[in-house]
Amino acid sequence: MKEVFGSPGKVSGLVLRIGQFLSAGASCGAMTSAPGFSVSTAFCYLIASMGIQALWTFVLACVDIKAIRLRRGLQSRTLVSLFAVGDWVTSIVSLGAASSSAAVMFLFVVDTELCNIDQNLGCNMIEISIALAFFSWFLLAISSHAVLWVLASVE
Amino acid sequence: MKEVFGSPGKVSGLVLRIGQFLSAGASCGAMTSAPGFSVSTAFCYLIASMGIQALWTFVLACVDIKAIRLRRGLQSRTLVSLFAVGDWVTSIVSLGAASSSAAVMFLFVVDTELCNIDQNLGCNMIEISIALAFFSWFLLAISSHAVLWVLASVE
């Protein structure tokens, strides 16, 4: 299989997965610790999607570690296809969740100024969580493209 | 270049582009005709992103028509690379805009029930616009994957 930056079974791929796992986990943690996050369904959806992303990237990081320890790339086409589908579904869900939360937050901060009015709403923590979610999605998008590229080049 | 469903310069690709153009245009039209859409920045962002998408897909549809009339696929690698980058940027912006608007609409319909309280807000038209935006993004996602696949297979 072709070698590109971030492809599965490579050190660059593992670094991306660890970054995705840490930022998704941190995003999830920041949102759950923000007071009053349950005011909008979008924030709850962000927690769910970041939780799924953390779980998915943790499994893939383990597969990458195994492949690196055995000093060989991932040879199975079926496994790489599974990675591609999973990565794409997760990245679409993550981008949707991050954008949704950002839109609601923009409504609270700029359009209605609810963050200034309601001091019980943990706007700062929610903003940090959204920024981490976008960062996590960005790393996942790189991995998704790398996996698709590897898959297409061996077709 | 490899031939896959929806690749540029093919009839299937042209059909997808026409579908994207029509649904993006209709989404833009439905949102602008909804009373009170300017209450949230997310709805204005949807209009901007659907406008850009309609423009982009119109240009690509013209390129496809020219390639089909000349009875040859798109041979230029540079042109296909440009299509790939443009498609990906447009599809990320579209998904972000559609998700943002959907989240704000969910807040208005379910979380705060603003649609029941404020009868001056054209909730039905906004919902139609969001549904069309998601449909347009879905068609664009198919085209984006086809272009990336074609590009990766000739690397």
Short mmCIF file of C-alpha atoms in Angstrom, two decimals:
data_model
loop_
_atom_site.label_atom_id
_atom_site.label_comp_id
_atom_site.label_asym_id
_atom_site.label_seq_id
_atom_site.Cartn_x
_atom_site.Cartn_y
_atom_site.Cartn_z
CA MET A 1 0.00 0.00 0.00
CA LYS A 2 1.05 3.54 -0.70
CA GLU A 3 2.64 5.59 2.08
CA VAL A 4 1.27 9.06 2.71
CA PHE A 5 1.45 11.31 5.77
CA GLY A 6 -1.03 10.13 8.37
CA SER A 7 -1.82 6.78 6.76
CA PRO A 8 -2.75 3.92 9.12
CA GLY A 9 0.06 1.80 10.58
CA LYS A 10 2.58 4.68 10.40
CA VAL A 11 4.07 6.86 13.17
CA SER A 12 2.51 10.01 11.64
CA GLY A 13 -0.88 8.24 11.65
CA LEU A 14 -0.45 7.30 15.32
CA VAL A 15 0.50 10.89 16.29
CA LEU A 16 -2.68 12.16 14.56
CA ARG A 17 -4.82 9.55 16.35
CA ILE A 18 -3.36 10.48 19.75
CA GLY A 19 -4.02 14.17 19.00
CA GLN A 20 -7.62 13.37 18.00
CA PHE A 21 -8.19 11.27 21.11
CA LEU A 22 -6.78 13.87 23.50
CA SER A 23 -8.59 16.86 21.97
CA ALA A 24 -11.92 14.99 21.66
CA GLY A 25 -11.65 13.83 25.28
CA ALA A 26 -10.72 17.34 26.46
CA SER A 27 -13.62 18.85 24.49
CA CYS A 28 -16.02 16.36 26.07
CA GLY A 29 -14.62 17.12 29.54
CA ALA A 30 -14.77 20.91 29.08
CA MET A 31 -18.41 20.78 27.93
CA THR A 32 -19.59 18.51 30.76
CA SER A 33 -17.90 20.78 33.33
CA ALA A 34 -19.59 23.95 31.91
CA PRO A 35 -22.54 25.07 34.06
CA GLY A 36 -25.87 25.09 32.21
CA PHE A 37 -24.67 23.29 29.06
CA SER A 38 -27.96 21.36 28.91
CA VAL A 39 -29.80 24.57 27.88
CA SER A 40 -29.25 23.57 24.23
CA THR A 41 -29.47 20.14 22.59
CA ALA A 42 -26.52 21.09 20.35
CA PHE A 43 -24.15 21.07 23.35
CA CYS A 44 -25.39 17.62 24.42
CA TYR A 45 -24.91 16.42 20.82
CA LEU A 46 -21.32 17.74 20.96
CA ILE A 47 -20.63 15.65 24.08
CA ALA A 48 -22.05 12.52 22.39
CA SER A 49 -20.12 13.03 19.15
CA MET A 50 -16.83 13.82 20.92
CA GLY A 51 -17.32 10.73 23.09
CA ILE A 52 -17.80 8.55 20.01
CA GLN A 53 -14.77 10.19 18.34
CA ALA A 54 -12.55 9.61 21.39
CA LEU A 55 -13.60 5.93 21.49
CA TRP A 56 -13.08 5.43 17.75
CA THR A 57 -9.64 7.10 17.66
CA PHE A 58 -8.53 5.18 20.76
CA VAL A 59 -9.28 1.86 18.99
CA LEU A 60 -7.44 3.02 15.84
CA ALA A 61 -4.45 4.24 17.89
CA CYS A 62 -4.20 0.74 19.42
CA VAL A 63 -4.27 -0.83 15.93
CA ASP A 64 -1.54 1.63 14.81
CA ILE A 65 0.64 0.79 17.84
CA LYS A 66 0.32 -2.93 17.06
CA ALA A 67 1.24 -2.38 13.39
CA ILE A 68 4.26 -0.21 14.34
CA ARG A 69 5.47 -2.75 16.94
CA LEU A 70 5.28 -5.53 14.35
CA ARG A 71 7.22 -3.19 11.97
CA ARG A 72 4.80 -3.55 9.08
CA GLY A 73 2.07 -1.34 7.67
CA LEU A 74 -1.57 -2.43 7.57
CA GLN A 75 -1.76 -4.95 4.76
CA SER A 76 -5.45 -5.80 4.90
CA ARG A 77 -7.55 -3.94 2.34
CA THR A 78 -10.74 -4.80 4.22
CA LEU A 79 -9.38 -3.24 7.41
CA VAL A 80 -8.32 -0.04 5.61
CA SER A 81 -11.79 0.16 3.95
CA LEU A 82 -13.38 -0.16 7.40
CA PHE A 83 -11.10 2.62 8.68
CA ALA A 84 -12.09 4.84 5.73
CA VAL A 85 -15.85 4.42 6.28
CA GLY A 86 -15.57 4.87 10.06
CA ASP A 87 -13.32 7.92 9.70
CA TRP A 88 -15.67 9.61 7.24
CA VAL A 89 -18.78 8.98 9.29
CA THR A 90 -17.03 10.20 12.47
CA SER A 91 -15.61 13.31 10.80
CA ILE A 92 -19.00 14.32 9.30
CA VAL A 93 -20.68 13.84 12.70
CA SER A 94 -17.89 15.82 14.44
CA LEU A 95 -17.99 18.74 12.01
CA GLY A 96 -21.78 18.84 12.29
CA ALA A 97 -21.61 18.84 16.10
CA ALA A 98 -18.86 21.49 16.29
CA SER A 99 -20.65 23.78 13.81
CA SER A 100 -23.98 23.31 15.60
CA SER A 101 -22.53 24.25 18.96
CA ALA A 102 -20.62 27.19 17.46
CA ALA A 103 -23.83 28.53 15.87
CA VAL A 104 -25.79 28.30 19.14
CA MET A 105 -22.87 29.90 21.03
CA PHE A 106 -22.74 32.74 18.47
CA LEU A 107 -26.47 33.24 19.04
CA PHE A 108 -25.89 33.42 22.82
CA VAL A 109 -22.86 35.73 22.64
CA VAL A 110 -23.61 38.08 19.72
CA ASP A 111 -27.24 37.82 18.56
CA THR A 112 -29.00 37.68 21.96
CA GLU A 113 -26.13 38.54 24.39
CA LEU A 114 -27.43 35.80 26.72
CA CYS A 115 -23.88 35.22 28.03
CA ASN A 116 -23.82 38.76 29.46
CA ILE A 117 -27.35 38.47 30.90
CA ASP A 118 -27.19 34.96 32.40
CA GLN A 119 -24.07 34.65 34.57
CA ASN A 120 -24.93 31.03 35.45
CA LEU A 121 -24.12 29.88 31.92
CA GLY A 122 -20.48 28.70 31.61
CA CYS A 123 -19.85 30.40 28.27
CA ASN A 124 -16.03 30.34 28.54
CA MET A 125 -15.88 26.58 29.11
CA ILE A 126 -18.36 25.97 26.28
CA GLU A 127 -16.21 28.10 23.93
CA ILE A 128 -13.07 26.14 24.90
CA SER A 129 -14.94 22.87 24.28
CA ILE A 130 -16.06 24.04 20.81
CA ALA A 131 -12.51 25.15 19.88
CA LEU A 132 -11.14 21.74 20.94
CA ALA A 133 -13.90 19.99 18.94
CA PHE A 134 -12.92 21.92 15.78
CA PHE A 135 -9.23 21.08 16.38
CA SER A 136 -10.09 17.41 16.85
CA TRP A 137 -12.18 17.42 13.66
CA PHE A 138 -9.30 19.08 11.74
CA LEU A 139 -6.87 16.29 12.77
CA LEU A 140 -9.50 13.66 11.89
CA ALA A 141 -10.03 15.26 8.47
CA ILE A 142 -6.30 14.83 7.72
CA SER A 143 -6.48 11.14 8.71
CA SER A 144 -9.67 10.59 6.68
CA HIS A 145 -8.11 12.03 3.53
CA ALA A 146 -4.93 9.97 4.04
CA VAL A 147 -6.93 6.73 4.42
CA LEU A 148 -9.08 7.50 1.35
CA TRP A 149 -5.97 8.38 -0.65
CA VAL A 150 -4.24 5.10 0.31
CA LEU A 151 -7.40 3.14 -0.55
CA ALA A 152 -7.93 4.85 -3.92
CA SER A 153 -4.30 4.40 -4.97
CA VAL A 154 -4.49 0.59 -4.66
CA GLU A 155 -7.85 0.22 -6.47
CA MET B 1 -8.09 9.07 -15.94
CA LYS B 2 -10.21 6.55 -14.11
CA GLU B 3 -13.98 6.62 -14.57
CA VAL B 4 -16.13 6.55 -11.46
CA PHE B 5 -19.75 7.60 -10.87
CA GLY B 6 -19.95 11.37 -10.63
CA SER B 7 -16.44 12.12 -11.89
CA PRO B 8 -15.94 15.40 -13.79
CA GLY B 9 -16.60 15.45 -17.53
CA LYS B 10 -19.17 12.59 -17.33
CA VAL B 11 -22.97 12.67 -17.64
CA SER B 12 -23.37 11.39 -14.03
CA GLY B 13 -21.09 14.22 -12.87
CA LEU B 14 -23.19 16.78 -14.76
CA VAL B 15 -26.45 15.43 -13.27
CA LEU B 16 -24.96 15.77 -9.76
CA ARG B 17 -23.82 19.34 -10.49
CA ILE B 18 -27.26 20.34 -11.77
CA GLY B 19 -28.84 18.80 -8.65
CA GLN B 20 -26.41 20.71 -6.42
CA PHE B 21 -27.04 23.98 -8.24
CA LEU B 22 -30.83 23.68 -8.10
CA SER B 23 -31.03 22.61 -4.45
CA ALA B 24 -28.49 25.24 -3.30
CA GLY B 25 -30.37 27.95 -5.22
CA ALA B 26 -33.72 26.78 -3.84
CA SER B 27 -32.30 26.69 -0.29
CA CYS B 28 -31.00 30.24 -0.70
CA GLY B 29 -34.38 31.39 -2.08
CA ALA B 30 -36.39 29.69 0.68
CA MET B 31 -34.27 31.27 3.42
CA THR B 32 -34.39 34.79 1.98
CA SER B 33 -38.18 34.55 1.65
CA ALA B 34 -38.63 33.42 5.30
CA PRO B 35 -39.81 36.29 7.54
CA GLY B 36 -37.40 37.14 10.37
CA PHE B 37 -34.51 34.99 9.17
CA SER B 38 -32.03 37.72 10.20
CA VAL B 39 -32.71 36.93 13.88
CA SER B 40 -29.74 34.54 13.81
CA THR B 41 -26.34 34.93 12.10
CA ALA B 42 -26.41 31.19 11.28
CA PHE B 43 -29.30 31.71 8.83
CA CYS B 44 -27.42 34.56 7.09
CA TYR B 45 -24.34 32.32 6.91
CA LEU B 46 -26.50 29.63 5.24
CA ILE B 47 -27.59 32.10 2.55
CA ALA B 48 -23.95 33.10 1.90
CA SER B 49 -22.69 29.50 1.75
CA MET B 50 -25.55 28.29 -0.48
CA GLY B 51 -24.94 31.28 -2.78
CA ILE B 52 -21.25 30.37 -3.08
CA GLN B 53 -22.16 26.71 -3.66
CA ALA B 54 -24.69 27.57 -6.39
CA LEU B 55 -22.07 29.73 -8.14
CA TRP B 56 -19.33 27.10 -7.85
CA THR B 57 -21.51 24.22 -9.09
CA PHE B 58 -22.83 26.37 -11.97
CA VAL B 59 -19.25 26.94 -13.21
CA LEU B 60 -18.42 23.22 -12.88
CA ALA B 61 -21.64 22.23 -14.68
CA CYS B 62 -20.59 24.47 -17.61
CA VAL B 63 -17.15 22.79 -17.68
CA ASP B 64 -18.87 19.35 -17.64
CA ILE B 65 -21.20 20.35 -20.52
CA LYS B 66 -18.21 21.49 -22.58
CA ALA B 67 -16.31 18.22 -21.88
CA ILE B 68 -19.38 16.11 -22.79
CA ARG B 69 -20.00 18.10 -26.01
CA LEU B 70 -16.38 17.57 -27.05
CA ARG B 71 -16.87 13.84 -26.22
CA ARG B 72 -13.80 13.55 -24.01
CA GLY B 73 -13.26 13.47 -20.25
CA LEU B 74 -11.28 16.13 -18.43
CA GLN B 75 -7.66 15.35 -19.25
CA SER B 76 -5.95 18.11 -17.28
CA ARG B 77 -4.62 16.98 -13.90
CA THR B 78 -4.27 20.58 -12.75
CA LEU B 79 -7.96 21.25 -13.49
CA VAL B 80 -9.09 18.13 -11.62
CA SER B 81 -6.88 19.12 -8.64
CA LEU B 82 -8.52 22.55 -8.65
CA PHE B 83 -11.96 20.89 -8.72
CA ALA B 84 -10.97 18.66 -5.78
CA VAL B 85 -9.78 21.56 -3.58
CA GLY B 86 -12.80 23.74 -4.48
CA ASP B 87 -15.24 20.89 -3.89
CA TRP B 88 -13.79 20.05 -0.48
CA VAL B 89 -13.74 23.65 0.71
CA THR B 90 -17.32 24.20 -0.53
CA SER B 91 -18.62 20.96 1.01
CA ILE B 92 -17.03 21.72 4.43
CA VAL B 93 -18.52 25.24 4.38
CA SER B 94 -21.95 23.85 3.31
CA LEU B 95 -22.07 21.15 5.98
CA GLY B 96 -21.03 23.69 8.59
CA ALA B 97 -23.73 26.13 7.47
CA ALA B 98 -26.48 23.48 7.28
CA SER B 99 -25.58 22.06 10.72
CA SER B 100 -25.38 25.54 12.25
CA SER B 101 -28.82 26.50 10.97
CA ALA B 102 -30.28 23.14 12.01
CA ALA B 103 -28.92 23.59 15.56
CA VAL B 104 -30.37 27.10 15.90
CA MET B 105 -33.71 25.89 14.46
CA PHE B 106 -33.75 22.98 16.93
CA LEU B 107 -33.19 25.52 19.71
CA PHE B 108 -36.12 27.61 18.42
CA VAL B 109 -38.51 24.66 17.90
CA VAL B 110 -37.71 22.27 20.77
CA ASP B 111 -35.50 23.88 23.43
CA THR B 112 -37.17 27.33 23.65
CA GLU B 113 -40.38 26.79 21.60
CA LEU B 114 -39.83 30.25 20.06
CA CYS B 115 -41.58 29.11 16.86
CA ASN B 116 -44.84 28.64 18.80
CA ILE B 117 -44.44 31.94 20.67
CA ASP B 118 -43.32 34.23 17.83
CA GLN B 119 -45.70 33.83 14.88
CA ASN B 120 -43.72 36.40 12.82
CA LEU B 121 -40.82 33.96 12.42
CA GLY B 122 -41.13 31.93 9.19
CA CYS B 123 -40.10 28.63 10.77
CA ASN B 124 -41.54 26.42 8.00
CA MET B 125 -39.62 28.18 5.24
CA ILE B 126 -36.41 28.09 7.30
CA GLU B 127 -36.86 24.33 7.84
CA ILE B 128 -37.39 23.77 4.09
CA SER B 129 -34.25 25.82 3.38
CA ILE B 130 -32.19 23.74 5.85
CA ALA B 131 -33.47 20.44 4.37
CA LEU B 132 -32.51 21.62 0.86
CA ALA B 133 -29.08 22.71 2.14
CA PHE B 134 -28.43 19.22 3.57
CA PHE B 135 -29.60 17.62 0.29
CA SER B 136 -27.31 19.91 -1.70
CA TRP B 137 -24.38 19.10 0.60
CA PHE B 138 -25.08 15.34 0.22
CA LEU B 139 -24.88 15.60 -3.59
CA LEU B 140 -21.71 17.70 -3.29
CA ALA B 141 -20.15 15.10 -0.96
CA ILE B 142 -20.65 12.42 -3.65
CA SER B 143 -18.94 14.64 -6.25
CA SER B 144 -16.09 15.52 -3.85
CA HIS B 145 -15.35 11.86 -3.15
CA ALA B 146 -15.49 11.00 -6.88
CA VAL B 147 -13.01 13.78 -7.75
CA LEU B 148 -10.63 12.79 -4.93
CA TRP B 149 -10.87 9.13 -5.98
CA VAL B 150 -10.07 9.98 -9.61
CA LEU B 151 -7.14 12.17 -8.53
CA ALA B 152 -5.71 9.57 -6.11
CA SER B 153 -5.94 6.75 -8.66
CA VAL B 154 -3.70 8.58 -11.18
CA GLU B 155 -1.05 9.59 -8.63
#
